[in-house]
mmCIF file of C-alpha atoms in Angstrom:
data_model
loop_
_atom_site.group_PDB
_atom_site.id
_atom_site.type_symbol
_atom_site.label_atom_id
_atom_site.label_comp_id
_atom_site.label_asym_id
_atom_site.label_seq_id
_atom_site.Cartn_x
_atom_site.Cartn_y
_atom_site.Cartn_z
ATOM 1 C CA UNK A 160 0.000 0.000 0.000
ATOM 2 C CA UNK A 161 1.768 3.072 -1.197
ATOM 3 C CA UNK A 162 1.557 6.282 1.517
ATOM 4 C CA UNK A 163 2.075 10.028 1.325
ATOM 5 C CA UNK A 164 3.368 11.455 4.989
ATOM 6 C CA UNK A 165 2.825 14.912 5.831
ATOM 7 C CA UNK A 166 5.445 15.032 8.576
ATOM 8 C CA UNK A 167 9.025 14.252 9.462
ATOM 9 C CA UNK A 168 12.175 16.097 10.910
ATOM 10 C CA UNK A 169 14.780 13.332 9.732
ATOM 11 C CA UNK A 170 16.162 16.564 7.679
ATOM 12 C CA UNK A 171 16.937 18.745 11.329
ATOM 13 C CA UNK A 172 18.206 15.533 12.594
ATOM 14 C CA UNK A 173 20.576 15.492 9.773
ATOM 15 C CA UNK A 174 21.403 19.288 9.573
ATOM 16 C CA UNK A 175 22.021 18.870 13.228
ATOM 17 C CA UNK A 176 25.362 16.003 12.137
ATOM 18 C CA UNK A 177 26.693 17.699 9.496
ATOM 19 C CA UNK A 178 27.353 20.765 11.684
ATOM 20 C CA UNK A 179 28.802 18.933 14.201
ATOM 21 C CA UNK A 180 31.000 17.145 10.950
ATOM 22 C CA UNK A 181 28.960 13.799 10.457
ATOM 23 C CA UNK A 182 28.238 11.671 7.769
ATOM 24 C CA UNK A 183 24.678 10.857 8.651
ATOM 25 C CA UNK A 184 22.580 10.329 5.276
ATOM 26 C CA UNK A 185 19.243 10.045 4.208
ATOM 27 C CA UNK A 186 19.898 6.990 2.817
ATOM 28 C CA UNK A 187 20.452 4.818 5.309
ATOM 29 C CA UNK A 188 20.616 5.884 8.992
ATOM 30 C CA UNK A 189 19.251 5.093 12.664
ATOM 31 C CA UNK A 190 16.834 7.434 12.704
ATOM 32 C CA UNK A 191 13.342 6.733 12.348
ATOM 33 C CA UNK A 192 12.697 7.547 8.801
ATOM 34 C CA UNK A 193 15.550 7.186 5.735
ATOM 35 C CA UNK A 194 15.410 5.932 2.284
ATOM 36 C CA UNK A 195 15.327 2.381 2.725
ATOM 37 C CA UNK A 196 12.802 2.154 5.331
ATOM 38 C CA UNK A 197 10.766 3.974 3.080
ATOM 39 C CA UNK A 198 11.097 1.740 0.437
ATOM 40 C CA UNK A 199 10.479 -1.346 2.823
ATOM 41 C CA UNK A 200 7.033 0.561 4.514
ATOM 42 C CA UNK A 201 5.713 1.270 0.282
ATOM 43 C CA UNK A 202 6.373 5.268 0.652
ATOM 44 C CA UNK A 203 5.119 7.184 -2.294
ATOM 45 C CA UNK A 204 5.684 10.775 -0.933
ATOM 46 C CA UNK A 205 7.367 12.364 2.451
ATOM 47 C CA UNK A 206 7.099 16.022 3.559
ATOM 48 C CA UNK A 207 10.531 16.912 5.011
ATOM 49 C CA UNK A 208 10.236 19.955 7.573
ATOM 50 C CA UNK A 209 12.542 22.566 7.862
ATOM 51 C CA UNK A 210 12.041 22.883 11.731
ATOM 52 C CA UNK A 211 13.541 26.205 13.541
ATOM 53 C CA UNK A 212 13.437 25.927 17.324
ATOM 54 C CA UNK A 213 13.344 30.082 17.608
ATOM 55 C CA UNK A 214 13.917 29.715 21.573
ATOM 56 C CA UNK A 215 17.369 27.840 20.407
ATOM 57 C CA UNK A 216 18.720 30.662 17.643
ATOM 58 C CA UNK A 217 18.950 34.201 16.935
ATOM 59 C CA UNK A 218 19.099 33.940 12.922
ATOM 60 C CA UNK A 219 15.917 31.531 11.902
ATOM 61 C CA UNK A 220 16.152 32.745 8.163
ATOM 62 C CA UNK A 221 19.633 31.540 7.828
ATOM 63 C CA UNK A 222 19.209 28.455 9.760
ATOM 64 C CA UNK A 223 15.849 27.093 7.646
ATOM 65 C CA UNK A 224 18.310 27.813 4.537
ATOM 66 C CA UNK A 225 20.839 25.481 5.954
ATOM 67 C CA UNK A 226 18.883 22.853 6.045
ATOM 68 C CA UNK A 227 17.076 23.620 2.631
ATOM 69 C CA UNK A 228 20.425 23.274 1.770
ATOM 70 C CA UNK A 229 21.208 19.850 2.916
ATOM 71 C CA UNK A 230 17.555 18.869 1.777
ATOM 72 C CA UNK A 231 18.477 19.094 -1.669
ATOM 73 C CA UNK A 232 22.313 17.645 -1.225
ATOM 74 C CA UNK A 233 20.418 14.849 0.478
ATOM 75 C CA UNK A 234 17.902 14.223 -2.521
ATOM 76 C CA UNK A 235 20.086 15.095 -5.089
ATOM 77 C CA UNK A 236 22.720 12.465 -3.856
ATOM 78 C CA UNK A 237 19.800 9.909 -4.022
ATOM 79 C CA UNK A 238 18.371 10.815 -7.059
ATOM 80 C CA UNK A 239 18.063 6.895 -8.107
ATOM 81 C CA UNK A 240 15.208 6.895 -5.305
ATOM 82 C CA UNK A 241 13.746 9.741 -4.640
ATOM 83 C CA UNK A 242 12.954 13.079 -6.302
ATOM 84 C CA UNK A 243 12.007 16.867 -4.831
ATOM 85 C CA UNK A 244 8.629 17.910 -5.981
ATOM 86 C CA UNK A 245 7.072 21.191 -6.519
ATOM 87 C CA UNK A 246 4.075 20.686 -8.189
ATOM 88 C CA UNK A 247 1.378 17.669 -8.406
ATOM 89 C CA UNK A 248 2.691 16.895 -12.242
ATOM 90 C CA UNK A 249 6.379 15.950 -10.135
ATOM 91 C CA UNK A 250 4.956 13.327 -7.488
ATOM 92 C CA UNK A 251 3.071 11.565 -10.584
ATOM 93 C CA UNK A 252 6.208 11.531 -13.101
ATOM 94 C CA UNK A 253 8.242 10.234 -9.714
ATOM 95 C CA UNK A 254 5.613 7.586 -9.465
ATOM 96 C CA UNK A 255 5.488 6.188 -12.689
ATOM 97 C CA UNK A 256 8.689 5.941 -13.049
ATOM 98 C CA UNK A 257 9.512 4.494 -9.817
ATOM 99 C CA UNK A 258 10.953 6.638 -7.230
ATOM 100 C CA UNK A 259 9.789 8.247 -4.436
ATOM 101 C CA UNK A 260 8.716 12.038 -3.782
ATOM 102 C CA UNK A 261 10.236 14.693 -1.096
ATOM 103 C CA UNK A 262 7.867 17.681 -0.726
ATOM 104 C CA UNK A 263 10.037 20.619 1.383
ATOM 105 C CA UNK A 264 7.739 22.442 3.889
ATOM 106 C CA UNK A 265 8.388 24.378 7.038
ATOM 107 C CA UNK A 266 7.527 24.313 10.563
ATOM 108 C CA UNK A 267 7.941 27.734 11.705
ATOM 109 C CA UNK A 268 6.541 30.325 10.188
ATOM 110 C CA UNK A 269 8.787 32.495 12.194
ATOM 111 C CA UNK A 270 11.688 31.656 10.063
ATOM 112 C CA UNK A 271 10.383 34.143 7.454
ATOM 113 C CA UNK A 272 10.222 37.089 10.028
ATOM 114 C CA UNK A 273 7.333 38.398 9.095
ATOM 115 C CA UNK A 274 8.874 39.429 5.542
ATOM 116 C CA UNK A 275 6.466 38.202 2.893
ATOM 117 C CA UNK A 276 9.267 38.543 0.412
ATOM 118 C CA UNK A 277 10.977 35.367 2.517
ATOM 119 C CA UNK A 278 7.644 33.965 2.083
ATOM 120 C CA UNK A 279 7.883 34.352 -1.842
ATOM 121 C CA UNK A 280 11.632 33.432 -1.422
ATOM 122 C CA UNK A 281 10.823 29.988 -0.020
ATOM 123 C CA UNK A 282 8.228 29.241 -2.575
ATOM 124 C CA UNK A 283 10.933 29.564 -5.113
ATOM 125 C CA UNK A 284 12.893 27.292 -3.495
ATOM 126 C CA UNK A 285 10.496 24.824 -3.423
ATOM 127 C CA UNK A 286 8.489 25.183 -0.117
ATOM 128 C CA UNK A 287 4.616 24.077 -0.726
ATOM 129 C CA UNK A 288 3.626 23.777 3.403
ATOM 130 C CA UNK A 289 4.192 25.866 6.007
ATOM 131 C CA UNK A 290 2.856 25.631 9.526
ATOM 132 C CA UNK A 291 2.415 29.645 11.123
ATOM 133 C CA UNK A 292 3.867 28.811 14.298
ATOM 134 C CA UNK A 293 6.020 25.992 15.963
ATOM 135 C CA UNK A 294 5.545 26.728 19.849
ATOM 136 C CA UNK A 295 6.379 30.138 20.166
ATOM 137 C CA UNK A 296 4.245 32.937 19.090
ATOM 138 C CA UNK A 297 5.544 34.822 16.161
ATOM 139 C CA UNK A 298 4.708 37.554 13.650
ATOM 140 C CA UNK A 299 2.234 35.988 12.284
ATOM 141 C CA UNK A 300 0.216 34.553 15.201
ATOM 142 C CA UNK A 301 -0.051 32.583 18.963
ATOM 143 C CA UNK A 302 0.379 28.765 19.564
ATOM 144 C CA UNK A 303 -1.436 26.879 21.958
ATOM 145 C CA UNK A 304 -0.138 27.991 25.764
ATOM 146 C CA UNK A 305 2.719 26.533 27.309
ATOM 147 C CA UNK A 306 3.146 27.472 31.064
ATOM 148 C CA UNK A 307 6.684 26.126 32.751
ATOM 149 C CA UNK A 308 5.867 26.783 35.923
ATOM 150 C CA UNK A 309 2.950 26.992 38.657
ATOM 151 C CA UNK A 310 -0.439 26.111 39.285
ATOM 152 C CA UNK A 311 -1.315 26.118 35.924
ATOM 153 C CA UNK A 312 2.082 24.441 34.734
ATOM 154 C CA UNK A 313 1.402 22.239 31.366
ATOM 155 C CA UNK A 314 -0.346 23.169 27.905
ATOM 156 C CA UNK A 315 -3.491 25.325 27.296
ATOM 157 C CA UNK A 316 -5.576 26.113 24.611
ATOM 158 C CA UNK A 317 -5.047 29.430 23.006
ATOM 159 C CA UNK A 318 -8.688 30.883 22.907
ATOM 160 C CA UNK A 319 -8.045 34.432 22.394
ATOM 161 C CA UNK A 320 -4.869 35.470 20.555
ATOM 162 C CA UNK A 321 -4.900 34.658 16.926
ATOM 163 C CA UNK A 322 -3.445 35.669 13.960
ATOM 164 C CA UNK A 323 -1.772 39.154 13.235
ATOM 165 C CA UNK A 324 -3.034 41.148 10.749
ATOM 166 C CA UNK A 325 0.517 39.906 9.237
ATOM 167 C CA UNK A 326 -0.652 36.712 9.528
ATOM 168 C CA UNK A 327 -3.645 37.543 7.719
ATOM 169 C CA UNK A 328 -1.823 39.006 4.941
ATOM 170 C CA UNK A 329 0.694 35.623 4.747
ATOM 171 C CA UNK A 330 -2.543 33.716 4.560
ATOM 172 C CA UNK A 331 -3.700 35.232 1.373
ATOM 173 C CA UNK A 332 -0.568 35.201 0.021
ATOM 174 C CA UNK A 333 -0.262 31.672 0.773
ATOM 175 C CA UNK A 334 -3.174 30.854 -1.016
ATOM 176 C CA UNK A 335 -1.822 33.015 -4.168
ATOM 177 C CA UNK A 336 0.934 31.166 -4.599
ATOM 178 C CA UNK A 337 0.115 27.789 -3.994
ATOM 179 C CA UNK A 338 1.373 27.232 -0.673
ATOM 180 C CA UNK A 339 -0.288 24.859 1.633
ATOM 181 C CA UNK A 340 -1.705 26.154 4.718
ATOM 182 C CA UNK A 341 -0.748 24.081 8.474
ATOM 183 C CA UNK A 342 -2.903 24.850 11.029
ATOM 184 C CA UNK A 343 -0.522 21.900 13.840
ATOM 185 C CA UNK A 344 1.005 23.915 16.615
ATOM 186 C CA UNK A 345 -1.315 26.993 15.427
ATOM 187 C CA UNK A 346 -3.626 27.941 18.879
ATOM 188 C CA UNK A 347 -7.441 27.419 18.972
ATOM 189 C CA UNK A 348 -7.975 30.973 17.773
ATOM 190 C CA UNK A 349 -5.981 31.156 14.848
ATOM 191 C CA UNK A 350 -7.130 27.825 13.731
ATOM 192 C CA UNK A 351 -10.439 29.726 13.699
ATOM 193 C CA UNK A 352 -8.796 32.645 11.899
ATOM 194 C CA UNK A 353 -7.670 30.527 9.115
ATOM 195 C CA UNK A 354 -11.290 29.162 8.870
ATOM 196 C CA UNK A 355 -12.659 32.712 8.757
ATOM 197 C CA UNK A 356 -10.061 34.086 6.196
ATOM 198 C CA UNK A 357 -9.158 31.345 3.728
ATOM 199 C CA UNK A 358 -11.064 29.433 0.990
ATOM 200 C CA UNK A 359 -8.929 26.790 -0.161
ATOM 201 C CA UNK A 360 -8.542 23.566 1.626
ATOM 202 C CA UNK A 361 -5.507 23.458 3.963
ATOM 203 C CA UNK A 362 -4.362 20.784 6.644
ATOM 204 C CA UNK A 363 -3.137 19.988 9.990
ATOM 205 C CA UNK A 364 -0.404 17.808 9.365
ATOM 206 C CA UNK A 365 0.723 16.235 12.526
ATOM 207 C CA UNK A 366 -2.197 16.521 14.746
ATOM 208 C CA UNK A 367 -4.797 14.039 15.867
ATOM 209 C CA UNK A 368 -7.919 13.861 18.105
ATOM 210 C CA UNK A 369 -8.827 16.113 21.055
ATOM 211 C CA UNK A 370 -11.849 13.862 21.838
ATOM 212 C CA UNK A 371 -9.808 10.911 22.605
ATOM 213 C CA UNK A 372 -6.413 12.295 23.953
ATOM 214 C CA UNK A 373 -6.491 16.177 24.966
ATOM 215 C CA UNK A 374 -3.694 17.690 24.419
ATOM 216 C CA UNK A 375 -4.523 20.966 22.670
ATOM 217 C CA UNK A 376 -2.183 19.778 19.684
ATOM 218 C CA UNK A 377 -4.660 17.972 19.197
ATOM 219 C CA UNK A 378 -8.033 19.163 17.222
ATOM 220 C CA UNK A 379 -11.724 19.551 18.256
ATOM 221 C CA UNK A 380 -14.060 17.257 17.167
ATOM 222 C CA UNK A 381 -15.808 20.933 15.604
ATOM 223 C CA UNK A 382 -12.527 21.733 14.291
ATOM 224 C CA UNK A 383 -12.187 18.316 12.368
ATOM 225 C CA UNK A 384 -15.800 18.354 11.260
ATOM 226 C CA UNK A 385 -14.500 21.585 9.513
ATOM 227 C CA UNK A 386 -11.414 20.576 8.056
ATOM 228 C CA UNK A 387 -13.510 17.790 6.056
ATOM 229 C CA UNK A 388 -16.165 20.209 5.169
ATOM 230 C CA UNK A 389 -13.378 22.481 3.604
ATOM 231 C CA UNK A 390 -12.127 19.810 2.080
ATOM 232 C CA UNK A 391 -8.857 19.249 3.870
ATOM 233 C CA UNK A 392 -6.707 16.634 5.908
ATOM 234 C CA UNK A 393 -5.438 16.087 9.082
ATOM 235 C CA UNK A 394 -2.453 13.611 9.725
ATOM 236 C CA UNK A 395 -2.699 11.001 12.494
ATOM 237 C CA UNK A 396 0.299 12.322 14.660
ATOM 238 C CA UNK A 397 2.262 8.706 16.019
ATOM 239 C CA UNK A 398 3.523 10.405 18.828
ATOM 240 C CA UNK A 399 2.541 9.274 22.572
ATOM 241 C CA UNK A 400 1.457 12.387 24.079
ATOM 242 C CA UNK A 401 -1.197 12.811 21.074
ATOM 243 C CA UNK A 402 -2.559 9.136 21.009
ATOM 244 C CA UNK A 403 -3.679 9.027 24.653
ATOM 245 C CA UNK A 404 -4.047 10.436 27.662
ATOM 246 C CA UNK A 405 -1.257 9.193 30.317
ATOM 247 C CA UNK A 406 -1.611 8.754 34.213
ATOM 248 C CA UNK A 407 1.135 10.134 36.177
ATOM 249 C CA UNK A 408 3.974 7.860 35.938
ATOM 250 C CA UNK A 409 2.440 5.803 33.127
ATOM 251 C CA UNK A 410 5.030 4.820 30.366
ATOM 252 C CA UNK A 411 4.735 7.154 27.090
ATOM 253 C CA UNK A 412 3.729 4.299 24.878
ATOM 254 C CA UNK A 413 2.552 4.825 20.922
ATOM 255 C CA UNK A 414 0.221 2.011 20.042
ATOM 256 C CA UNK A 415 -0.588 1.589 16.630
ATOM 257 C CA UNK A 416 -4.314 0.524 18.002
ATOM 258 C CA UNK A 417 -4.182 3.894 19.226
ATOM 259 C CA UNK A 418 -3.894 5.508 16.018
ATOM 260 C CA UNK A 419 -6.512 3.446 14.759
ATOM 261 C CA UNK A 420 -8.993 4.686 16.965
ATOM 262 C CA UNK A 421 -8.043 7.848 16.465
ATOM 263 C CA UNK A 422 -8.530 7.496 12.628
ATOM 264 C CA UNK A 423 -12.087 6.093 12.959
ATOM 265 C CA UNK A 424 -13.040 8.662 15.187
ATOM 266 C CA UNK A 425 -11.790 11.460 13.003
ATOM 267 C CA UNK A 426 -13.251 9.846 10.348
ATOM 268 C CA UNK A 427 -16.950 9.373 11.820
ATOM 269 C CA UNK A 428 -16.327 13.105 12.816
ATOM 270 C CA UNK A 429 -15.090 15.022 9.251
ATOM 271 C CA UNK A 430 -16.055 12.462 7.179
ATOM 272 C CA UNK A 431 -13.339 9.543 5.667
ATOM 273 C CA UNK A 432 -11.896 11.889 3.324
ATOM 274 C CA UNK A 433 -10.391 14.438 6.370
ATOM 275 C CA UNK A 434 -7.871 11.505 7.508
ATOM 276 C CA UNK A 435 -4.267 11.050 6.220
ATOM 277 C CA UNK A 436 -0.598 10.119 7.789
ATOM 278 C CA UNK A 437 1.530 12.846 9.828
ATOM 279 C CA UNK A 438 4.061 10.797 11.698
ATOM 280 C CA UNK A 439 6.363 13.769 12.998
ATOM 281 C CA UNK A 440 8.786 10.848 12.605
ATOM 282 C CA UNK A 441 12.239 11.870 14.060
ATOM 283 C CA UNK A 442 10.068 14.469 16.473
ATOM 284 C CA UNK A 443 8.776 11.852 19.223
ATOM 285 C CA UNK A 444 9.944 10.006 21.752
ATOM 286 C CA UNK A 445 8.870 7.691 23.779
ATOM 287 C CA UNK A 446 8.192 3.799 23.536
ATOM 288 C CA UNK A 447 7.188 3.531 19.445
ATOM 289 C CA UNK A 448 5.455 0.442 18.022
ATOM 290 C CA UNK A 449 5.595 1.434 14.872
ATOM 291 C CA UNK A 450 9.276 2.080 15.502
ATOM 292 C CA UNK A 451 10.199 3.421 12.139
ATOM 293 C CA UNK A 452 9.320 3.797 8.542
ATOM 294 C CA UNK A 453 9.878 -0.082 7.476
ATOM 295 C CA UNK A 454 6.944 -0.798 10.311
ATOM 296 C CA UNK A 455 4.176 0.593 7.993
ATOM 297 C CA UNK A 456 2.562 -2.495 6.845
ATOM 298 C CA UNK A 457 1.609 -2.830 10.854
ATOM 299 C CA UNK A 458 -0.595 -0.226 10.506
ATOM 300 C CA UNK A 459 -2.306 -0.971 7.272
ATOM 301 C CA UNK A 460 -2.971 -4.216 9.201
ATOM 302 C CA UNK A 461 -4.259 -3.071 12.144
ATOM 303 C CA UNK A 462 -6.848 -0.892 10.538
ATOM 304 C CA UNK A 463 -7.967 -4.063 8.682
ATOM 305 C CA UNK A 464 -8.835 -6.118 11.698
ATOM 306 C CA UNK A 465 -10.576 -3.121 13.222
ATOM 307 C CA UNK A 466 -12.570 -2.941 9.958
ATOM 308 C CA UNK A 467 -11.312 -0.379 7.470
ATOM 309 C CA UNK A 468 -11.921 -1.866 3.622
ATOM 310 C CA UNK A 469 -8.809 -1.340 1.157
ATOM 311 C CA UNK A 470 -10.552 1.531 -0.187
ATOM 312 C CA UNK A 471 -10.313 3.813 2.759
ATOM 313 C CA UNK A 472 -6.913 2.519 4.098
ATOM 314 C CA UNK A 473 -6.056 3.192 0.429
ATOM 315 C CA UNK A 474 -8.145 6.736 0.815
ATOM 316 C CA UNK A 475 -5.823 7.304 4.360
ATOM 317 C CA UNK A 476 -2.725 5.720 2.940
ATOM 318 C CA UNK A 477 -2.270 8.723 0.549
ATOM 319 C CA UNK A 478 -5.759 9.074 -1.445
ATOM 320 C CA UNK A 479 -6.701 11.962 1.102
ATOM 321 C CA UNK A 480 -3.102 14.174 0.859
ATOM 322 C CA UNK A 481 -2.751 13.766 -2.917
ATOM 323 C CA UNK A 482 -6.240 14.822 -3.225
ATOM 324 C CA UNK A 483 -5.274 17.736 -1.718
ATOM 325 C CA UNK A 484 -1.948 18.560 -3.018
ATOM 326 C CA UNK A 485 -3.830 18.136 -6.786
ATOM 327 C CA UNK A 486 -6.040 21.061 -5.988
ATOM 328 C CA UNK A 487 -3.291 23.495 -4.561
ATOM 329 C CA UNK A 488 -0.151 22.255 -6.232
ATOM 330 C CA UNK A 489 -0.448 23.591 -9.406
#
């Protein structure tokens, strides 16, 4: 079963080696996600993020070009598997002729400093997904609430701050160009913003459930019956701390049953066509059952014994996403 993933940082795992003088490659590595597990789980397509911690540097712009950069010596040095894509036409000529498709996006839309020119900039380099925020609010809008200490110490939803009228303008810029919308790590109220101000389909990429585990990564069961009424897709996130809720001192676990139930919930929720993949492979921890990228085939099996029919793991699997990427992805 072939699958389109909406979410990995294997590349800022990488970036991370090479500055400290490694040899790590996307080829073949002990990280969650390279080339050959791919090709061992049936991988059609992977988005690669370009993830800027902004609490960790001063220069965000310059870092997400560094590892553009080794995004595309990466690919290029593996051209005999896998190809960059820009446009829909690129993951179908990658396809037929039998390699697999890296779509660049970023997580952070902080990196671009509020400087719709970086924005454009991006684009041109081949960025078609960009979440507004990572954890930290930005230019452009508010995440959900992190508080590191007290009473109230843990995450919160962001009900109040949204977007910026900067972030209003990126939005409609985004949608100009062809740029795909991600509303994961974006807080309650901008998720609503982008509702209110967009009319394309867009996605959450690594997020999963609120309903069923409540982290406020997570969406709303209103939020979700959106998101399929727009028309877009949310990726089931395989991280513990998004599949279920944990008592205190409980093992963080990722089931792949978990994911399953999150899937049919989502799906009885938005409607089948609002479910895809968004491992954030290379961004958990924890104890993983579906351990890496090779695992897949667990998952397509486990959905079968809990009832899903080949065409809606096939719809999950990648259906959903490409459906997607054909309307914006021109």
């Amino acid at each position: 079963m072939k699958a389109a993933d909406m979410h990995c940082d294997t590349i800022w795992e990488i970036y991370k080696d090479h500055r400290k003088g490694g040899t790590m490659s996307v080829r073949s590595n002990s990280l969650h996600l390279d080339l050959e597990k791919m090709a061992k789980g049936d991988y059609g397509l992977q988005n690669f993020a370009v993830f800027v911690h902004l609490g960790n540097t001063t220069r965000p712009f310059e870092c997400a070009m560094g590892m553009i950069d080794t995004f595309y010596q990466e690919i290029e040095a593996n051209s005999d598997l896998i190809g960059a894509v820009k446009t829909y036409g690129d993951i179908e000529k990658n396809w037929k002729e039998g390699r697999m498709s890296a779509m660049l996006t970023l997580e952070e839309g902080g990196v671009c400093q509020g400087e719709t020119a970086y924005l454009r900039d991006f684009y041109r380099l081949g960025v078609r997904m960009m979440t507004l925020t990572w954890n930290f609010p930005n230019e452009l809008a508010w995440p959900n609430r992190v508080v590191t200490e007290g009473p109230e110490k843990g995450w919160w939803p962001e009900t109040e701050k949204g977007l910026t009228e900067k972030g209003l303008e990126f939005l409609e810029e985004m949608e100009r160009l062809g740029m795909m919308i991600d509303i994961s790590h974006l807080g309650d109220a901008g998720i609503w913003d982008v509702f209110s101000h967009t009319t394309k389909p867009f996605v959450a990429s690594h997020s999963n459930a609120r309903a069923l585990a409540g982290h406020p990564r997570n969406l709303t069961d209103d939020m979700i019956r959106r998101l399929g009424e727009r028309g877009g897709v949310a990726g089931i996130n395989y991280s513990p701390d998004f599949l279920r809720d944990r008592k205190e001192g409980e093992t963080a676990a990722s089931r792949i049953e978990d994911m399953v139930r999150h899937m049919r919930h989502m799906a009885d929720v938005g409607g089948m066509g609002c479910v895809g993949l968004g491992s954030d492979f290379d961004g958990i921890r924890g104890e993983l059952e579906l351990s890496d990228a090779g695992k897949l085939p667990l998952l397509e099996a486990e959905m079968r014994r809990h009832g899903f029919v080949p065409s809606e793991i096939e719809a999950i699997f990648y259906g959903n996403v490409l459906r997607v990427y054909r309307e914006i992805l021109s």
